Coordinates of C-alpha atoms and ligand atoms in Angstrom, one line a residue:
X223 CA 37.2 9.0 5.4
X224 CA 33.9 10.3 6.7
X225 CA 32.6 8.0 9.4
X226 CA 29.0 7.8 8.0
X227 CA 30.4 6.8 4.6
X228 CA 32.5 4.1 6.3
X229 CA 29.4 2.9 8.2
X230 CA 27.5 2.6 4.9
X231 CA 30.3 0.6 3.3
X232 CA 30.5 -1.8 6.2
X233 CA 26.6 -2.2 6.1
X234 CA 26.8 -2.8 2.4
X235 CA 29.5 -5.4 2.7
X236 CA 27.6 -7.0 5.6
X237 CA 24.4 -7.3 3.6
X238 CA 26.2 -8.8 0.7
X239 CA 27.9 -11.4 2.9
X240 CA 25.0 -12.2 5.2
X241 CA 22.1 -11.7 2.8
X242 CA 19.0 -9.6 3.7
X243 CA 16.9 -9.8 6.8
X244 CA 13.4 -8.6 6.0
X245 CA 12.3 -6.5 9.0
X246 CA 9.0 -4.8 9.9
X247 CA 9.5 -1.0 9.9
X248 CA 10.2 0.4 13.4
X249 CA 6.9 2.3 13.6
X250 CA 4.9 -0.9 13.1
X251 CA 6.3 -3.4 15.6
X252 CA 3.0 -3.2 17.5
X253 CA 1.6 -5.3 14.5
X254 CA 4.0 -8.2 15.5
X255 CA 2.8 -8.1 19.2
X256 CA -0.8 -8.1 18.0
X257 CA -0.3 -11.1 15.8
X258 CA 1.6 -12.9 18.6
X259 CA -1.4 -12.3 20.9
X260 CA -3.9 -13.4 18.2
X261 CA -2.0 -16.7 17.8
X262 CA -1.8 -17.1 21.6
X263 CA -5.6 -16.5 21.8
X264 CA -6.2 -19.2 19.2
X265 CA -4.5 -21.8 21.4
X266 CA -7.0 -21.1 24.1
X267 CA -9.9 -21.6 21.7
X268 CA -11.4 -25.1 22.5
X269 CA -13.1 -25.2 19.1
X270 CA -9.6 -25.1 17.3
X271 CA -7.8 -28.4 16.7
X272 CA -4.3 -28.3 18.3
X273 CA -1.9 -27.5 15.5
X274 CA 1.9 -28.2 15.6
X275 CA 2.6 -25.4 13.2
X276 CA 1.0 -22.9 15.6
X277 CA 3.3 -24.2 18.3
X278 CA 6.3 -23.7 16.1
X279 CA 5.2 -20.1 15.3
X280 CA 5.0 -19.4 19.0
X281 CA 8.3 -21.0 19.8
X282 CA 10.1 -19.1 17.0
X283 CA 8.9 -15.7 18.4
X284 CA 11.0 -13.5 20.6
X285 CA 8.4 -13.0 23.3
X286 CA 6.5 -15.8 25.0
X287 CA 3.9 -16.9 27.4
X288 CA 5.8 -19.9 28.6
X289 CA 2.9 -21.3 30.7
X290 CA 0.4 -21.2 27.9
X291 CA 3.0 -22.7 25.5
X292 CA 3.6 -25.5 27.9
X293 CA -0.2 -26.2 28.2
X294 CA -0.5 -26.2 24.5
X295 CA 2.4 -28.6 24.1
X296 CA 0.6 -31.0 26.5
X297 CA -2.7 -30.6 24.6
X298 CA -0.8 -31.2 21.3
X299 CA 0.8 -34.4 22.6
X300 CA -2.5 -35.7 23.9
X301 CA -4.2 -35.3 20.6
X302 CA -1.4 -35.9 18.1
X303 CA 0.1 -39.0 19.6
X304 CA -3.0 -41.2 19.5
X305 CA -3.9 -39.9 16.0
X306 CA -0.4 -40.6 14.7
X307 CA -0.3 -44.0 16.4
X308 CA -3.5 -45.0 14.7
X309 CA -2.3 -43.7 11.2
X310 CA 1.0 -45.5 11.7
X311 CA -0.6 -48.8 12.8
X312 CA 0.4 -51.7 10.7
X313 CA -3.3 -52.7 10.2
X314 CA -4.4 -49.7 8.2
X315 CA -1.4 -47.4 7.6
X316 CA -2.2 -43.9 6.4
X317 CA 0.5 -41.6 5.0
X318 CA 1.2 -38.8 7.5
X319 CA 4.6 -37.5 6.4
X320 CA 3.7 -33.8 6.9
X321 CA 2.1 -34.2 10.3
X322 CA 4.9 -36.5 11.6
X323 CA 7.5 -34.0 10.3
X324 CA 5.8 -31.2 12.2
X325 CA 5.6 -33.4 15.3
X326 CA 9.3 -34.0 15.3
X327 CA 9.9 -30.3 14.8
X328 CA 7.5 -29.6 17.7
X329 CA 9.5 -31.9 20.0
X330 CA 12.7 -30.2 19.1
X331 CA 11.3 -26.7 19.5
X332 CA 10.2 -27.8 23.0
X333 CA 13.8 -29.0 23.7
X334 CA 12.6 -32.6 24.0
X335 CA 15.1 -34.9 22.2
X336 CA 13.0 -36.4 19.3
X337 CA 15.4 -39.3 19.1
X338 CA 14.1 -40.5 22.4
X339 CA 10.4 -40.1 21.6
X340 CA 8.4 -43.1 20.3
X341 CA 5.1 -43.8 18.5
X342 CA 3.8 -47.4 18.5
X343 CA 7.1 -48.4 20.2
X344 CA 9.2 -47.1 17.3
X345 CA 11.2 -43.9 17.4
X346 CA 9.5 -40.9 15.8
X347 CA 12.5 -40.1 13.6
X348 CA 12.6 -43.8 12.5
X349 CA 8.9 -43.5 11.5
X350 CA 9.6 -40.3 9.5
X351 CA 12.5 -42.0 7.7
X352 CA 10.2 -44.8 6.8
X353 CA 7.4 -42.5 5.6
X354 CA 9.9 -40.8 3.3
X355 CA 11.0 -44.2 2.0
X356 CA 7.4 -45.0 1.1
X357 CA 7.0 -41.6 -0.5
X358 CA 10.1 -42.3 -2.6
X359 CA 8.9 -45.8 -3.6
X360 CA 5.6 -44.2 -4.6
X361 CA 7.3 -41.7 -6.9
X362 CA 9.4 -44.5 -8.5
X363 CA 6.2 -46.4 -9.3
X364 CA 3.6 -43.7 -9.9
X365 CA 5.7 -40.6 -10.6
X366 CA 4.2 -38.7 -7.7
X367 CA 4.5 -38.9 -3.9
X368 CA 2.0 -40.6 -1.6
X369 CA 1.1 -37.2 -0.1
X370 CA 2.6 -34.2 -2.0
X371 CA 6.0 -32.6 -2.5
X372 CA 5.2 -30.0 0.1
X373 CA 5.0 -32.8 2.7
X374 CA 7.9 -34.6 1.2
X375 CA 10.0 -31.4 1.6
X376 CA 8.7 -30.9 5.1
X377 CA 9.8 -34.4 6.0
X378 CA 13.3 -33.9 4.6
X379 CA 13.5 -30.5 6.4
X380 CA 12.4 -32.1 9.7
X381 CA 14.9 -35.0 9.6
X382 CA 17.7 -32.6 8.5
X383 CA 17.0 -30.0 11.2
X384 CA 17.1 -33.0 13.7
X385 CA 20.6 -33.8 12.5
X386 CA 19.6 -37.0 10.8
X387 CA 21.6 -38.2 7.7
X388 CA 19.0 -38.7 4.9
X389 CA 19.1 -41.6 2.4
X390 CA 20.7 -40.0 -0.7
X391 CA 18.0 -41.5 -2.9
X392 CA 15.4 -39.6 -0.9
X393 CA 17.2 -36.4 -1.6
X394 CA 17.8 -37.2 -5.2
X395 CA 14.1 -37.7 -5.8
X396 CA 13.4 -34.2 -4.6
X397 CA 16.2 -32.7 -6.8
X398 CA 14.7 -34.5 -9.8
X399 CA 11.2 -33.3 -8.9
X400 CA 12.4 -29.7 -8.8
X401 CA 14.2 -30.1 -12.1
X402 CA 11.0 -31.5 -13.8
X403 CA 8.8 -28.7 -12.5
X404 CA 6.8 -31.0 -10.3
X405 CA 6.1 -28.5 -7.5
X406 CA 2.5 -27.6 -8.4
X407 CA -0.7 -26.5 -6.7
X408 CA -3.2 -27.8 -9.2
X409 CA -1.7 -26.6 -12.6
X410 CA 0.4 -23.6 -11.4
X411 CA 3.7 -23.4 -9.6
X412 CA 3.3 -24.0 -5.8
X413 CA 5.4 -21.3 -4.2
X414 CA 4.7 -22.9 -0.8
X415 CA 6.3 -26.1 -2.0
X416 CA 9.3 -24.4 -3.6
X417 CA 9.8 -22.5 -0.3
X418 CA 9.5 -25.6 1.9
X419 CA 11.9 -27.4 -0.5
X420 CA 14.2 -24.4 -0.4
X421 CA 14.4 -24.6 3.4
X422 CA 15.1 -28.3 3.2
X423 CA 17.9 -27.9 0.7
X424 CA 19.5 -25.1 2.6
X425 CA 19.6 -27.4 5.6
X426 CA 21.0 -30.2 3.5
X427 CA 23.7 -27.7 2.2
X428 CA 24.6 -26.9 5.8
X429 CA 24.9 -30.6 6.5
X430 CA 27.2 -31.3 3.5
X431 CA 29.6 -33.4 5.7
X432 CA 27.0 -36.2 5.6
X433 CA 27.0 -36.5 1.8
X434 CA 29.3 -37.2 -1.1
X435 CA 30.6 -34.5 -3.4
X436 CA 28.2 -35.4 -6.3
X437 CA 25.1 -35.2 -4.1
X438 CA 26.3 -31.9 -2.6
X439 CA 26.6 -30.5 -6.1
X440 CA 23.0 -31.5 -6.9
X441 CA 21.9 -30.0 -3.7
X442 CA 23.7 -26.7 -4.5
X443 CA 22.2 -26.6 -8.0
X444 CA 18.7 -27.2 -6.7
X445 CA 19.1 -24.6 -4.1
X446 CA 20.2 -22.0 -6.7
X447 CA 17.3 -22.9 -9.0
X448 CA 14.8 -22.6 -6.1
X449 CA 16.2 -19.2 -5.1
X450 CA 16.0 -18.0 -8.7
X451 CA 12.4 -19.2 -9.0
X452 CA 11.3 -17.5 -5.8
X453 CA 13.1 -14.2 -6.7
X454 CA 11.6 -14.3 -10.2
X455 CA 8.1 -14.8 -8.8
X456 CA 8.3 -11.7 -6.7
X457 CA 5.7 -9.2 -8.1
X458 CA 5.7 -5.4 -7.9
X459 CA 4.1 -5.5 -4.4
X460 CA 6.9 -7.8 -3.3
X461 CA 4.5 -10.8 -3.0
X462 CA 5.8 -14.2 -4.0
X463 CA 2.8 -16.3 -5.2
X464 CA 0.1 -14.9 -3.0
X465 CA -0.1 -13.3 0.4
X466 CA -0.2 -16.7 2.1
X467 CA 2.7 -18.2 0.4
X468 CA 4.9 -15.1 0.7
X469 CA 5.9 -15.6 4.4
X470 CA 7.2 -19.1 3.6
X471 CA 9.0 -17.8 0.5
X472 CA 10.6 -15.1 2.6
X473 CA 11.7 -17.6 5.2
X474 CA 13.3 -19.6 2.5
X475 CA 15.1 -16.6 1.0
X476 CA 16.2 -15.5 4.4
X477 CA 17.6 -19.0 5.2
X478 CA 19.5 -18.9 1.8
X479 CA 20.9 -15.5 2.7
X480 CA 19.6 -14.3 -0.6
X481 CA 20.6 -10.7 -1.5
X482 CA 18.0 -10.4 -4.3
X483 CA 14.9 -10.2 -2.2
X484 CA 12.9 -7.0 -2.4
X485 CA 12.6 -6.7 1.4
X486 CA 11.2 -3.3 1.9
X487 CA 8.5 -3.7 -0.7
X488 CA 7.4 -7.0 0.6
X489 CA 7.4 -6.0 4.2
X490 CA 5.4 -2.9 3.4
X491 CA 2.8 -5.0 1.7
X492 CA 2.7 -7.6 4.5
X493 CA 2.4 -4.8 7.1
X494 CA -0.6 -3.4 5.2
X495 CA -2.2 -6.9 5.0
X496 CA -1.6 -7.4 8.7
X497 CA -3.4 -4.1 9.4
X498 CA -6.3 -5.2 7.3
X499 CA -6.7 -8.4 9.3
X500 CA -5.7 -10.7 6.4
X501 CA -3.7 -12.9 8.7
X502 CA -6.4 -14.3 11.0
X503 CA -6.2 -18.0 10.3
X504 CA -3.8 -19.4 13.0
X505 CA -2.0 -21.5 10.4
X506 CA -1.3 -18.4 8.2
X507 CA -0.1 -16.5 11.3
X508 CA 2.1 -19.4 12.3
X509 CA 4.0 -19.3 9.0
X510 CA 4.4 -15.5 9.1
X511 CA 5.5 -15.0 12.7
X512 CA 9.0 -16.5 12.2
X513 CA 9.7 -14.0 9.4
X514 CA 8.6 -11.1 11.7
X515 CA 11.0 -12.3 14.4
X516 CA 13.8 -12.8 11.8
X517 CA 13.7 -16.6 12.2
X518 CA 13.2 -19.5 9.9
X519 CA 12.3 -23.2 10.5
X520 CA 16.1 -23.9 10.4
X521 CA 16.5 -22.0 13.7
X522 CA 14.6 -24.8 15.5
X523 CA 17.9 -26.7 15.6
X524 CA 19.5 -23.9 17.6
X525 CA 16.8 -23.6 20.3
X526 CA 17.9 -24.2 23.8
X527 CA 14.8 -23.1 25.8
X528 CA 16.7 -21.0 28.3
X529 CA 16.5 -17.3 29.2
X530 CA 13.4 -16.8 27.1
X531 CA 11.4 -13.6 27.4
X532 CA 8.2 -14.5 29.2
X533 CA 6.4 -11.2 28.9
X534 CA 3.6 -11.9 26.5
X535 CA 0.4 -11.3 28.4
X536 CA -3.2 -11.5 27.1
X537 CA -5.6 -8.8 28.1
X538 CA -9.2 -9.8 28.7
X539 CA -11.1 -9.7 25.4
X540 CA -13.7 -6.9 25.1
X541 CA -17.2 -8.3 24.9
X542 CA -18.5 -8.8 21.3
X543 CA -20.9 -6.1 20.2
X544 CA -24.5 -7.0 19.6
X545 CA -24.7 -6.0 15.9
X546 CA -27.7 -6.5 13.7
X547 CA -26.2 -7.1 10.4
X548 CA -27.8 -6.6 7.0
X549 CA -28.3 -9.7 5.0
X550 CA -26.6 -10.3 1.7
X551 CA -27.5 -12.7 -1.1
X552 CA -25.1 -15.4 -2.1
X553 CA -25.4 -17.7 -5.2
X554 CA -23.7 -21.1 -5.4
X555 CA -23.3 -23.2 -8.5
X556 CA -22.0 -26.8 -8.1
X557 CA -20.3 -28.2 -11.1
X558 CA -19.1 -31.7 -11.8
X559 CA -16.3 -32.5 -14.2
X560 CA -15.8 -34.8 -17.1
X561 CA -18.1 -33.9 -18.7
X562 CA -18.6 -30.4 -17.1
X563 CA -22.2 -29.9 -16.0
X564 CA -24.1 -28.1 -13.4
X565 CA -25.4 -30.4 -10.7
X566 CA -26.9 -27.8 -8.4
X567 CA -27.7 -24.1 -8.4
X568 CA -29.0 -22.3 -5.3
X569 CA -29.0 -19.1 -3.4
X570 CA -29.3 -18.1 0.2
X571 CA -29.3 -14.9 2.3
X572 CA -26.8 -14.6 5.1
X573 CA -25.7 -11.8 7.4
X574 CA -23.0 -9.5 6.0
X575 CA -19.6 -10.7 7.1
X576 CA -20.5 -14.4 7.0
X577 CA -18.1 -16.9 5.6
X578 CA -18.7 -19.2 2.6
X579 CA -19.0 -22.0 5.2
X580 CA -21.8 -20.1 6.9
X581 CA -23.6 -19.8 3.6
X582 CA -23.2 -23.5 2.8
X583 CA -24.5 -24.4 6.3
X584 CA -27.6 -22.2 5.8
X585 CA -28.3 -23.7 2.3
X586 CA -28.1 -27.2 3.8
X587 CA -30.4 -26.1 6.7
X588 CA -33.0 -24.7 4.4
X589 CA -33.0 -27.4 1.7
X590 CA -31.5 -30.6 3.2
X591 CA -33.1 -32.8 0.5
X592 CA -31.5 -30.8 -2.3
X593 CA -28.2 -29.6 -0.9
X594 CA -25.6 -31.1 1.5
X595 CA -21.9 -30.9 2.0
X596 CA -19.2 -32.5 4.1
X597 CA -15.8 -31.3 5.3
X598 CA -12.7 -32.8 7.1
X599 CA -10.6 -30.9 9.6
X600 CA -7.2 -29.8 8.5
X601 CA -4.4 -27.5 9.8
X602 CA -5.9 -24.7 7.7
X603 CA -9.5 -25.4 8.8
X604 CA -12.4 -27.3 7.2
X605 CA -11.5 -28.8 3.8
X606 CA -14.5 -29.3 1.6
X607 CA -14.7 -33.0 0.5
X608 CA -18.3 -33.8 -0.5
X609 CA -20.9 -31.5 -2.2
X610 CA -24.4 -32.6 -3.2
X611 CA -23.5 -36.2 -2.5
X612 CA -20.4 -36.0 -4.8
X613 CA -17.3 -37.0 -3.1
X614 CA -13.7 -36.1 -3.9
X615 CA -10.7 -38.3 -2.9
X616 CA -7.0 -38.0 -2.5
X617 CA -6.5 -41.3 -4.3
X618 CA -8.1 -40.2 -7.5
X619 CA -6.6 -36.7 -7.2
X620 CA -9.9 -34.9 -7.2
X621 CA -10.9 -31.9 -5.0
X622 CA -13.6 -29.3 -4.8
X623 CA -12.1 -26.1 -6.2
X624 CA -13.5 -22.9 -4.8
X625 CA -14.0 -20.3 -7.5
X626 CA -15.5 -16.8 -7.3
X627 CA -17.6 -16.2 -10.5
X628 CA -16.6 -16.0 -13.2
X629 CA -13.1 -17.5 -12.9
X630 CA -11.1 -16.4 -9.8
X631 CA -10.0 -19.3 -7.6
X632 CA -10.2 -18.3 -3.9
X633 CA -7.0 -18.1 -2.0
X634 CA -8.8 -18.9 1.3
X635 CA -10.9 -21.9 2.4
X636 CA -14.6 -21.9 3.0
X637 CA -14.3 -20.9 6.7
X638 CA -12.1 -17.9 6.0
X639 CA -13.5 -16.3 2.9
X640 CA -15.8 -13.5 4.0
X641 CA -18.8 -13.0 1.6
X642 CA -19.3 -9.8 -0.2
X643 CA -22.6 -8.6 -1.5
X644 CA -23.6 -10.3 -4.8
X645 CA -21.0 -13.0 -4.6
X646 CA -21.5 -16.1 -6.8
X647 CA -19.4 -19.1 -6.1
X648 CA -18.6 -22.1 -8.3
X649 CA -17.8 -25.3 -6.5
X650 CA -16.1 -27.2 -9.2
X651 CA -15.0 -30.8 -8.9
X652 CA -11.5 -30.7 -10.4
X653 CA -8.4 -32.7 -10.8
X654 CA -5.0 -31.7 -9.3
Ligands
B12_245 C1 -1.1 -29.6 -1.5 C2 -2.0 -28.5 -1.3 C3 -3.3 -28.6 -1.9 C4 -3.8 -29.9 -2.6 C5 -4.2 -30.9 -1.5 C6 -4.2 -32.3 -2.0 C7 -2.8 -32.8 -2.1 N1 -2.1 -32.7 -3.2 O1 -2.2 -33.3 -1.2 C8 -5.0 -29.3 -3.5 C9 -4.4 -28.9 -4.8 C10 -6.2 -30.2 -3.7 C11 -5.3 -28.0 -2.7 C12 -6.6 -27.4 -2.7 C13 -6.8 -26.2 -2.2 N2 -6.0 -25.4 -1.6 CO1 -4.2 -25.9 -1.1 N3 -2.4 -26.3 -0.5 C14 -1.7 -27.3 -0.6 C15 -0.3 -27.1 0.1 C16 0.8 -26.8 -1.0 C17 0.2 -28.2 1.0 C18 -0.8 -28.7 2.1 C19 -0.2 -29.8 2.9 O2 0.0 -30.9 2.5 N4 0.1 -29.4 4.2 C20 0.8 -30.2 5.2 C21 -0.1 -31.1 6.0 C22 0.6 -31.7 7.2 O3 -1.1 -30.3 6.6 P1 -2.7 -30.7 6.5 O4 -3.5 -29.6 6.9 O5 -2.9 -32.1 7.0 O6 -2.8 -30.9 4.8 C23 -4.0 -31.0 4.2 C24 -4.8 -29.7 4.1 O7 -4.0 -28.6 4.2 C25 -5.6 -29.8 2.8 N5 -5.6 -28.5 2.1 C26 -4.9 -28.2 1.1 N6 -5.2 -27.0 0.7 C27 -6.1 -26.5 1.6 C28 -6.7 -25.2 1.6 C29 -7.6 -25.0 2.7 C30 -8.2 -23.6 2.7 C31 -7.9 -26.0 3.6 C32 -8.9 -25.7 4.7 C33 -7.3 -27.3 3.5 C34 -6.4 -27.5 2.5 O8 -4.9 -30.8 2.0 C35 -3.7 -31.2 2.7 C36 -3.4 -32.6 2.3 O9 -4.4 -33.5 2.7 C37 -0.6 -25.8 0.9 C38 0.6 -24.9 1.2 C39 0.8 -24.6 2.7 N7 1.5 -23.5 3.0 O10 0.3 -25.2 3.6 C40 -1.7 -25.1 0.0 C41 -2.7 -24.2 0.7 C42 -3.1 -24.7 2.1 N8 -3.9 -24.3 -0.2 C43 -4.6 -23.2 -0.3 C44 -5.8 -23.0 -1.0 C45 -6.4 -21.6 -1.1 C46 -6.5 -24.1 -1.5 C47 -7.9 -24.1 -2.1 C48 -9.0 -23.3 -1.3 C49 -7.8 -23.5 -3.6 C50 -9.2 -23.3 -4.2 N9 -9.5 -22.1 -4.7 O11 -9.9 -24.2 -4.4 C51 -8.2 -25.6 -2.2 C52 -9.1 -26.2 -1.1 C53 -10.6 -26.2 -1.4 C54 -11.4 -27.1 -0.5 N10 -11.9 -28.2 -1.1 O12 -11.6 -26.9 0.7 C55 -3.9 -22.0 0.4 C56 -4.6 -21.7 1.8 C57 -4.5 -20.3 2.1 C58 -5.5 -19.9 3.2 N11 -5.4 -18.7 3.8 O13 -6.4 -20.6 3.5 C59 -2.4 -22.6 0.6 C60 -1.7 -22.1 1.8 C61 -1.6 -22.3 -0.7 C62 -1.6 -20.8 -0.9 N12 -0.5 -20.1 -0.5 O14 -2.4 -20.2 -1.6 N13 -4.3 -27.6 -1.9

């Protein structure tokens, strides 16, 4: 038999057995280095809040700057520990499932045994188990988690990756949620949540020895359903959901060894988006980098922190040019719900390339009596909470939805969306 033909057969069998690894084309590997450097630059930016997901993105890469990673870990611990301690205090407890899960993964990615780390004198993993218990109780009473199913899945993933046996009832609640189509982002399917749950269920499948046959069967069914949903959602450009959910979805499909993923199409699209600068938010980069390095969050359990490539070096940044930018007009309509009515209508001129956040700041500066807004910090940047004195709250499930007129919801937040000439935005108080 011809040797090339044999090699092709072996490759074919290999990809069927081991699933597909979605790789960047060999001519574009410079895009990976450039994203790694972008993420490393963000950790030096004092105006950015330390973000555990960013640390995971750096750790799951093949090249490192070990000294900068170590510095970032220290910075993360100094900010996260007091904040988690206060959220977990018995006086005024706040649900922090997602952040706690990311913290436990951070410790593991740094090769610090999370089972030895404590918060308020209790083990980190113990806290996480308790958070999931509260989430489960909340679902039993109110038919939805305390936080959301994305964080619930992240919690399950983190405990599982840390080798902890989960309470079967906690797992069962997640299989039920999947079955009843509860993984939503407002009214449509949340690919990010399906992907995070997919990663969690793959980990549970790999830990089958901890659970009984019936639960393992449920886990297997849910995993198959999630794989089918992710594959079905892949569009002609290879995207699953939108450009920001696709990296997590690909991570999940890679972890599942799925053979149905359209790898070359999706990687082509992601490479084009990387070249366009779409991935500039550190959180977005942090969820994409593992894919580019053929890793998933499940690989955190295998990390041993030895013999790592320490060759990632940042060149000095070129000085920013002194550009005089043209000004563009932006219109903002603020709408309240139930009944729907306009509570404010305004316009403002801002330099080209400004963000929606810049425009809101300028509107507030010019007319503080008429227009004001408030934000809270989050891992994705500033999250809009109050507009024109109207507040949204997690407990009543309201939020300010960002819409580009007439009806296109933005897929980025106020600080990331770059204004285009003639943009009109609707800030609509909505229910999720
Ligand atoms: C749940 C969720 C929501 C919920 C949050 C409330 C809830 N149910 O808990 C709701 C439906 C309200 C929501 C709203 C929005 N979301 Co959302 N959301 C998520 C999701 C699935 C999980 C977030 C989470 O819990 N993270 C874990 C915890 C530990 O991190 P955290 O930072 O503390 O979490 C808080 C913030 O992330 C904040 N939040 C949620 N969404 C967004 C979006 C932005 C831009 C910001 C700054 C903050 C933010 O709410 C979280 C809970 O308190 C993520 C998916 C993902 N990959 O992260 C998308 C995601 C973050 N959301 C996204 C978007 C675009 C939005 C909106 C801008 C949509 C819109 N057009 O209005 C709005 C935010 C508008 C605003 N007011 O600033 C994008 C962001 C992409 C990007 N490049 O910025 C993501 C990645 C989904 C996606 N693939 O499109 N979201």
